[in-house]
Amino acid sequence: RPFWTWCGPRVRETLGSDFSDEELYGAVNRVTQGLIRVEADELTYPMHVILRYRLEAKLLRGELAVSELPLEWRRGMKELLGVDGDTYDDDKGCLQDVHWSGLAVGYFPTYLLGAMMAAQLDHFVRHDKSFAEAQGGRSVDQLIEAGEFAPFKAWLKEKIHDHGSLFESMDELLMHSFGEPLNPKYFIDYLTNKYEALYQ
């Protein structure tokens, strides 16, 4: 919501609309059970990634033949997203992504790992007392509402970017900077808090 306090006036000016910040926030956070991963909202997106991961794992273990992929895809879409398999062709199903045809097997989980890490970083910046002191006591939300994003870039540079690939894994980097490896709790809490507030 704080982002839309800053962005809302710019959207209204650019589009000539009169939607409130709250209406814009609701519109961009609308949840739908769709077919296409890159069009998914952030709540259903993880299910798209989980489906692809499951199928890749079965293919690599020899538990699924490539010829069985379309049918197994439809089963997974029905199970995870409630999407009926008779309503679309394979170009909107198992062939919609370029990853597998480009031999990028195993890449899909990195999208979900990135979202999980972002939620964890959000938690840590909100609880970083030295960050708050450097901003004159202003909160993360107050900075976002004011459109002041440079402090976040500087914080990320210090905590993440300056370390480049010095560490063997994301967990090692997070341990170094925050004393904790990747923890899905932050992402689950983020989604739960955000969408419970939106859909009460």
XYZ file of N, CA and C in Angstrom, residues 31-100:
210
model
N -6.355 -11.620 -7.587
C -5.941 -13.029 -7.675
C -6.861 -13.768 -8.635
N -6.256 -14.464 -9.604
C -7.022 -15.292 -10.536
C -6.273 -16.603 -10.764
N -7.007 -17.650 -11.033
C -6.406 -18.948 -11.319
C -6.265 -19.077 -12.828
N -5.114 -18.669 -13.342
C -4.913 -18.646 -14.783
C -3.964 -19.713 -15.283
N -3.914 -19.794 -16.603
C -3.072 -20.786 -17.279
C -1.607 -20.383 -17.384
N -1.360 -19.095 -17.575
C -0.045 -18.633 -17.997
C 0.788 -18.151 -16.812
N 1.946 -18.758 -16.639
C 2.824 -18.437 -15.510
C 3.195 -16.957 -15.464
N 3.620 -16.390 -16.603
C 4.103 -15.007 -16.592
C 2.978 -13.993 -16.411
N 1.734 -14.433 -16.461
C 0.599 -13.548 -16.216
C -0.005 -13.780 -14.830
N 0.590 -14.677 -14.057
C 0.033 -15.046 -12.760
C 0.271 -13.955 -11.726
N -0.631 -13.867 -10.769
C -0.448 -12.979 -9.632
C 0.537 -13.627 -8.664
N 0.999 -12.847 -7.698
C 2.051 -13.374 -6.819
C 1.560 -14.459 -5.859
N 0.247 -14.578 -5.675
C -0.275 -15.616 -4.794
C -0.357 -16.971 -5.492
N -0.760 -16.981 -6.766
C -0.849 -18.261 -7.483
C 0.444 -18.606 -8.233
N 1.330 -17.641 -8.427
C 2.581 -17.893 -9.145
C 3.373 -19.065 -8.570
N 3.511 -19.169 -7.250
C 4.267 -20.317 -6.723
C 3.721 -21.668 -7.175
N 2.407 -21.772 -7.374
C 1.838 -23.042 -7.824
C 2.310 -23.391 -9.235
N 2.478 -22.368 -10.071
C 3.008 -22.598 -11.423
C 4.431 -23.156 -11.341
N 5.227 -22.585 -10.454
C 6.611 -23.047 -10.295
C 6.642 -24.462 -9.713
N 5.817 -24.718 -8.713
C 5.783 -26.042 -8.090
C 5.391 -27.109 -9.111
N 4.414 -26.814 -9.962
C 4.020 -27.760 -11.003
C 5.201 -28.096 -11.905
N 5.901 -27.083 -12.368
C 7.020 -27.309 -13.273
C 8.137 -28.092 -12.583
N 8.391 -27.761 -11.327
C 9.424 -28.487 -10.587
C 9.061 -29.967 -10.449
N 7.825 -30.227 -10.089
C 7.389 -31.622 -9.936
C 7.557 -32.398 -11.233
N 7.160 -31.781 -12.342
C 7.256 -32.459 -13.632
C 8.707 -32.671 -14.037
N 9.545 -31.668 -13.830
C 10.968 -31.823 -14.145
C 11.579 -32.967 -13.335
N 11.259 -33.008 -12.057
C 11.815 -34.056 -11.198
C 11.391 -35.441 -11.688
N 10.123 -35.588 -12.063
C 9.646 -36.882 -12.571
C 10.331 -37.246 -13.885
N 10.509 -36.276 -14.765
C 11.183 -36.530 -16.037
C 12.624 -36.978 -15.796
N 13.321 -36.263 -14.920
C 14.729 -36.574 -14.670
C 14.921 -37.908 -13.951
N 13.960 -38.302 -13.139
C 14.041 -39.594 -12.443
C 13.567 -40.749 -13.319
N 13.075 -40.424 -14.518
C 12.579 -41.463 -15.409
C 11.197 -41.969 -15.045
N 10.483 -41.229 -14.220
C 9.145 -41.629 -13.792
C 8.056 -41.089 -14.721
N 8.458 -40.277 -15.686
C 7.506 -39.665 -16.610
C 8.149 -39.587 -17.981
N 7.452 -40.096 -18.984
C 7.940 -39.986 -20.355
C 7.529 -38.631 -20.920
N 8.316 -38.101 -21.830
C 7.995 -36.809 -22.447
C 6.612 -36.849 -23.087
N 6.266 -37.977 -23.667
C 4.948 -38.105 -24.313
C 3.799 -38.010 -23.310
N 4.083 -38.264 -22.030
C 3.058 -38.193 -20.985
C 2.931 -36.801 -20.366
N 3.842 -35.922 -20.738
C 3.904 -34.599 -20.129
C 2.612 -33.791 -20.275
N 2.005 -33.707 -21.457
C 0.772 -32.907 -21.561
C -0.343 -33.357 -20.609
N -0.533 -34.647 -20.496
C -1.588 -35.152 -19.612
C -1.251 -34.888 -18.146
N 0.001 -35.121 -17.792
C 0.423 -34.891 -16.400
C 0.353 -33.394 -16.059
N 0.652 -32.564 -17.052
C 0.529 -31.105 -16.875
C -0.909 -30.746 -16.526
N -1.841 -31.273 -17.297
C -3.258 -30.974 -17.057
C -3.702 -31.436 -15.670
N -3.237 -32.593 -15.261
C -3.560 -33.078 -13.915
C -3.036 -32.112 -12.851
N -1.807 -31.683 -13.038
C -1.198 -30.771 -12.074
C -1.887 -29.414 -12.037
N -2.266 -28.897 -13.192
C -2.970 -27.610 -13.231
C -4.317 -27.708 -12.522
N -4.976 -28.839 -12.678
C -6.262 -29.047 -12.002
C -6.053 -29.150 -10.493
N -5.048 -29.909 -10.090
C -4.783 -30.119 -8.659
C -4.336 -28.832 -7.970
N -3.387 -28.118 -8.571
C -2.788 -26.971 -7.903
C -3.540 -25.661 -8.116
N -4.169 -25.510 -9.274
C -4.795 -24.225 -9.605
C -6.270 -24.326 -9.958
N -6.805 -25.534 -9.993
C -8.221 -25.681 -10.303
C -8.576 -25.358 -11.741
N -7.598 -25.439 -12.644
C -7.817 -25.122 -14.061
C -8.152 -26.407 -14.804
N -9.268 -26.420 -15.515
C -9.737 -27.590 -16.251
C -8.862 -27.847 -17.468
N -8.357 -29.066 -17.589
C -7.452 -29.434 -18.674
C -8.063 -29.489 -20.048
N -9.381 -29.478 -20.151
C -10.020 -29.548 -21.466
C -10.216 -28.177 -22.098
N -9.771 -27.130 -21.418
C -10.055 -25.776 -21.899
C -8.902 -25.124 -22.650
N -7.791 -25.846 -22.862
C -6.640 -25.219 -23.503
C -5.801 -26.251 -24.252
N -4.998 -25.747 -25.196
C -4.074 -26.584 -25.959
C -2.696 -26.543 -25.303
N -1.786 -27.378 -25.796
C -0.459 -27.481 -25.189
C 0.348 -26.194 -25.265
N 0.078 -25.337 -26.270
C 0.825 -24.078 -26.337
C 0.499 -23.168 -25.155
N -0.623 -23.397 -24.509
C -0.989 -22.663 -23.296
C -0.720 -23.540 -22.065
N -0.226 -24.741 -22.317
C 0.078 -25.683 -21.241
C 1.567 -25.919 -21.140
N 1.975 -27.166 -21.347
C 3.365 -27.546 -21.110
C 4.358 -26.941 -22.102
N 3.870 -26.328 -23.173
C 4.775 -25.704 -24.155
C 4.826 -24.185 -24.040
N 4.226 -23.616 -23.013
C 4.130 -22.150 -22.922
C 5.451 -21.467 -22.590
N 6.373 -22.159 -21.956
C 7.646 -21.557 -21.556
C 8.758 -21.953 -22.525
N 9.780 -21.123 -22.611
C 10.918 -21.432 -23.478
C 11.999 -22.230 -22.746
N 11.871 -22.373 -21.445
C 12.930 -22.968 -20.637
C 13.291 -24.381 -21.081
N 12.300 -25.251 -21.199
C 12.600 -26.640 -21.512
C 13.149 -26.802 -22.916
